[in-house]
Amino acid sequence: MNIVVLVKQVPDTETERKLDPADSTVDRAASDGVINELDEYAIEEALRLKEKHGGEVTILTVGPEQATDSIRKALSMGADKAVHVCDDALAGSDALQTAYAIAQTLGTLEYDLVILGSESTDARTGVVGAALAEYLGLPQLTLANKVDVDGTSVKIQRQTDDGYQVVEATLPAVISVVEKINEPRYPSFKLIMAAKKKPVTKLSIAEAGIDADKVGLANATTQVVDFAPAPPRTAGTVVKDEGNGGVLIADFLASKKFV
Amino acid sequence: MSYRLSDEHEELRRTVAEFARTEVAPVIGDYYERAAFPYEIVAAMGRMGLFGLPFPEDVGGMGGDYLALCLALEELARVDSSVAITLEAAVSLGAMPIYRFGTPEQQATWLPRLCSGEALGAFGLTEPEGGSDAGATRTTARLDAGEWVINGTKSFITNSGTDITALVTVTAVTGQRPDGRPEISAIIVPAGTPGFTIGQRYSKVGWCASDTNELVFTDCRVPEANLLGERGRGYAQFLSILDEGRIAIAALAVGLAQGCVDECLRYVGQRVAFGREIGRYQAIQFKIADMAARVHTARLAYYDAAARLLAGQPFKKEAAIAKLVASHAAMDNARDATQIFGGYGFMNEYPVGRFYRDAKILEIGEGTSEIQRMVIARELGLPA
């Protein structure tokens, strides 16, 4: 079974992240790039499926030159090879355009499953998986916290606020995963060294079959018109316990859906 | 001339740093308080291949090198020294002698499990009456009907009494040399061998989540084939192991010293005194600047010693210098960090309190600072 895992490089959430005031895109110089955290769960799930069913795991990244670091990390975890679509024309593409670019690139690959993290820690649109499935005309299984493949079908548990739904589809399919699905492994030194020799195919948009008129900031379907830093944290609400403290705490937790 | 790490070493460093921050930092304080051995963390380190770092793949290792081990130790010790010393002792004292001096049979028997971290090895050199004077070994081993019969006591032996300890290699007097001095050999004693008992578990000032025990051997019999390396070469073999181990301890000390800087940088931006964050006061800034300078110089010292080791050049003096300056940097930084944290620095719930307790042993273990100075002086050609 061949699996393609979509990997995005994002600014490190441990550092201060900024947008570039000139064009409202991510200021990549402001912080270190790291692999999007949820994508690590996607890679882990793909590796586990490979260990069980055989086949190959391919990393697909659409992003700038420096995303190479994240690709290398993905390969160090145990993926077999990578495809990196890297082209200046892609700069500023929004979620829909990115999904289009990924769909076009997937057209050049053979796969049974596409797995991705349910959202990225930078843009957090959470729509790429759904848009991608639409472009490819494939079933979408989103927010998976468990994946089982049986022959030509795949079954997932789809995480919801109240529990989970069981969703089944035939292969090929697109699956987005949540962090409850597994515990991503740390790369061993052996794999880190082996990663250096694994093939990374670099494609321009033309080689990936991507139409230049459909990507990039100038052709984006959505536009960031304004942005502002998050307001500083305010002092919380003080609730006085007049014998009903327990009830108030329970109500508060329920309102935040913790209970 | 550059000490820029290769991409692979840098990625290993980052990976271990992330592991330490995510998996070790949140839980290690609790193990430390209970003086409990962190089996779960050690198992996770094993899955990452840390115990096999400097060994080739054909014996079960990761195919890395000694620098890779040092980088892992530095990043672990930046968060906690107990797990770092567990790794250091397991690799450079437990597995390395078997890799370096063992027969193919001994290597095949022990190294795969030691490299995977499923089993730990220990080395028993120090005795109650012989620390720095390691040649004054009193433990004896005599051959009887194809078996070594071992009698004696070993002190402060790391990793010797855990549930996953597989073996202890002990040095023992096996006869007399022609010049009248004792003949010292190294012998592998598997855990659980009758006559080999774990004595008291020490109550330690620091390294509280690591395993350190006194070992007692009473007519303990092991096969003659358990001799490690050449008969009569036990002491010389061990000295060569200690030389490179000093680089590893230096790396561990640099990690602790860096951890002090990390903690202080976080704290001085939050803590307010006399109306300003204390990080705005020059008295604090100068302390932290000195701490950073110590870390940097100590790191360069161990990088240099490691680079010489990897290049096959003599490194004895440089390793001793690295261990000397790095352990002092750790001690000085722990003292300064604790001072910056004030009363909180004296509380076990803050990492700097743990760093303070863990630092002192670095000036003692695997060769005291005085021994390092002796080694350096000899290497400079001064008379013995």
PDB file of C-alpha atoms in Angstrom, chain A residues 12 14 33 40 69 72-77 183-196, chain B residues 7-9 11-12 14-15 18-23 47-49 53 57 60-65 68:
ATOM      1  CA  ASP A  12       7.935  27.283  15.422  1.00  0.00           C
ATOM      2  CA  GLU A  14       7.717  28.055  20.656  1.00  0.00           C
ATOM      3  CA  GLY A  33      10.654  26.705  10.497  1.00  0.00           C
ATOM      4  CA  GLU A  40       4.055  14.281  12.605  1.00  0.00           C
ATOM      5  CA  ASP A  69      14.551  20.789   6.816  1.00  0.00           C
ATOM      6  CA  ARG A  72      14.512  15.701   6.116  1.00  0.00           C
ATOM      7  CA  LYS A  73      12.894  15.261   9.519  1.00  0.00           C
ATOM      8  CA  ALA A  74       9.982  13.383   7.937  1.00  0.00           C
ATOM      9  CA  LEU A  75      12.436  11.089   6.165  1.00  0.00           C
ATOM     10  CA  SER A  76      14.343  10.618   9.448  1.00  0.00           C
ATOM     11  CA  MET A  77      11.167   9.314  11.045  1.00  0.00           C
ATOM     12  CA  GLU A 183       2.351   9.069  19.648  1.00  0.00           C
ATOM     13  CA  PRO A 184       4.847  10.114  16.945  1.00  0.00           C
ATOM     14  CA  ARG A 185       8.240   8.435  17.197  1.00  0.00           C
ATOM     15  CA  TYR A 186      11.541  10.247  17.611  1.00  0.00           C
ATOM     16  CA  PRO A 187      13.974   9.646  14.765  1.00  0.00           C
ATOM     17  CA  SER A 188      16.901   7.368  15.612  1.00  0.00           C
ATOM     18  CA  PHE A 189      20.401   8.343  14.548  1.00  0.00           C
ATOM     19  CA  LYS A 190      20.489   5.420  12.131  1.00  0.00           C
ATOM     20  CA  LEU A 191      17.423   6.783  10.340  1.00  0.00           C
ATOM     21  CA  ILE A 192      18.746  10.354  10.518  1.00  0.00           C
ATOM     22  CA  MET A 193      21.831   9.235   8.635  1.00  0.00           C
ATOM     23  CA  ALA A 194      19.846   7.058   6.239  1.00  0.00           C
ATOM     24  CA  ALA A 195      17.554  10.009   5.471  1.00  0.00           C
ATOM     25  CA  LYS A 196      20.424  11.757   3.743  1.00  0.00           C
TER      26      LYS A 196
ATOM     27  CA  ASP B   7      23.498  18.141   9.389  1.00  0.00           C
ATOM     28  CA  GLU B   8      23.067  14.675  10.909  1.00  0.00           C
ATOM     29  CA  HIS B   9      24.652  15.614  14.233  1.00  0.00           C
ATOM     30  CA  GLU B  11      19.397  16.913  13.689  1.00  0.00           C
ATOM     31  CA  LEU B  12      20.263  14.387  16.387  1.00  0.00           C
ATOM     32  CA  ARG B  14      17.583  18.835  17.981  1.00  0.00           C
ATOM     33  CA  THR B  15      15.773  15.507  18.299  1.00  0.00           C
ATOM     34  CA  GLU B  18      12.918  17.937  21.889  1.00  0.00           C
ATOM     35  CA  PHE B  19      12.751  14.568  23.629  1.00  0.00           C
ATOM     36  CA  ALA B  20      14.289  16.022  26.807  1.00  0.00           C
ATOM     37  CA  ARG B  21      11.946  18.993  26.804  1.00  0.00           C
ATOM     38  CA  THR B  22       8.806  16.992  26.026  1.00  0.00           C
ATOM     39  CA  GLU B  23       9.319  13.607  27.679  1.00  0.00           C
ATOM     40  CA  ARG B  47      13.721   3.124  21.242  1.00  0.00           C
ATOM     41  CA  MET B  48      15.449   6.270  19.933  1.00  0.00           C
ATOM     42  CA  GLY B  49      18.672   4.298  19.711  1.00  0.00           C
ATOM     43  CA  LEU B  53      24.886   5.746  19.297  1.00  0.00           C
ATOM     44  CA  GLU B  57      25.339  -1.389  13.092  1.00  0.00           C
ATOM     45  CA  GLY B  60      23.409  -3.607  17.067  1.00  0.00           C
ATOM     46  CA  GLY B  61      24.461   0.037  17.214  1.00  0.00           C
ATOM     47  CA  MET B  62      23.341   3.142  15.371  1.00  0.00           C
ATOM     48  CA  GLY B  63      26.477   3.560  13.315  1.00  0.00           C
ATOM     49  CA  GLY B  64      27.190   6.939  14.846  1.00  0.00           C
ATOM     50  CA  ASP B  65      30.258   8.183  16.651  1.00  0.00           C
ATOM     51  CA  ALA B  68      26.869  11.878  18.604  1.00  0.00           C
TER      52      ALA B  68
END
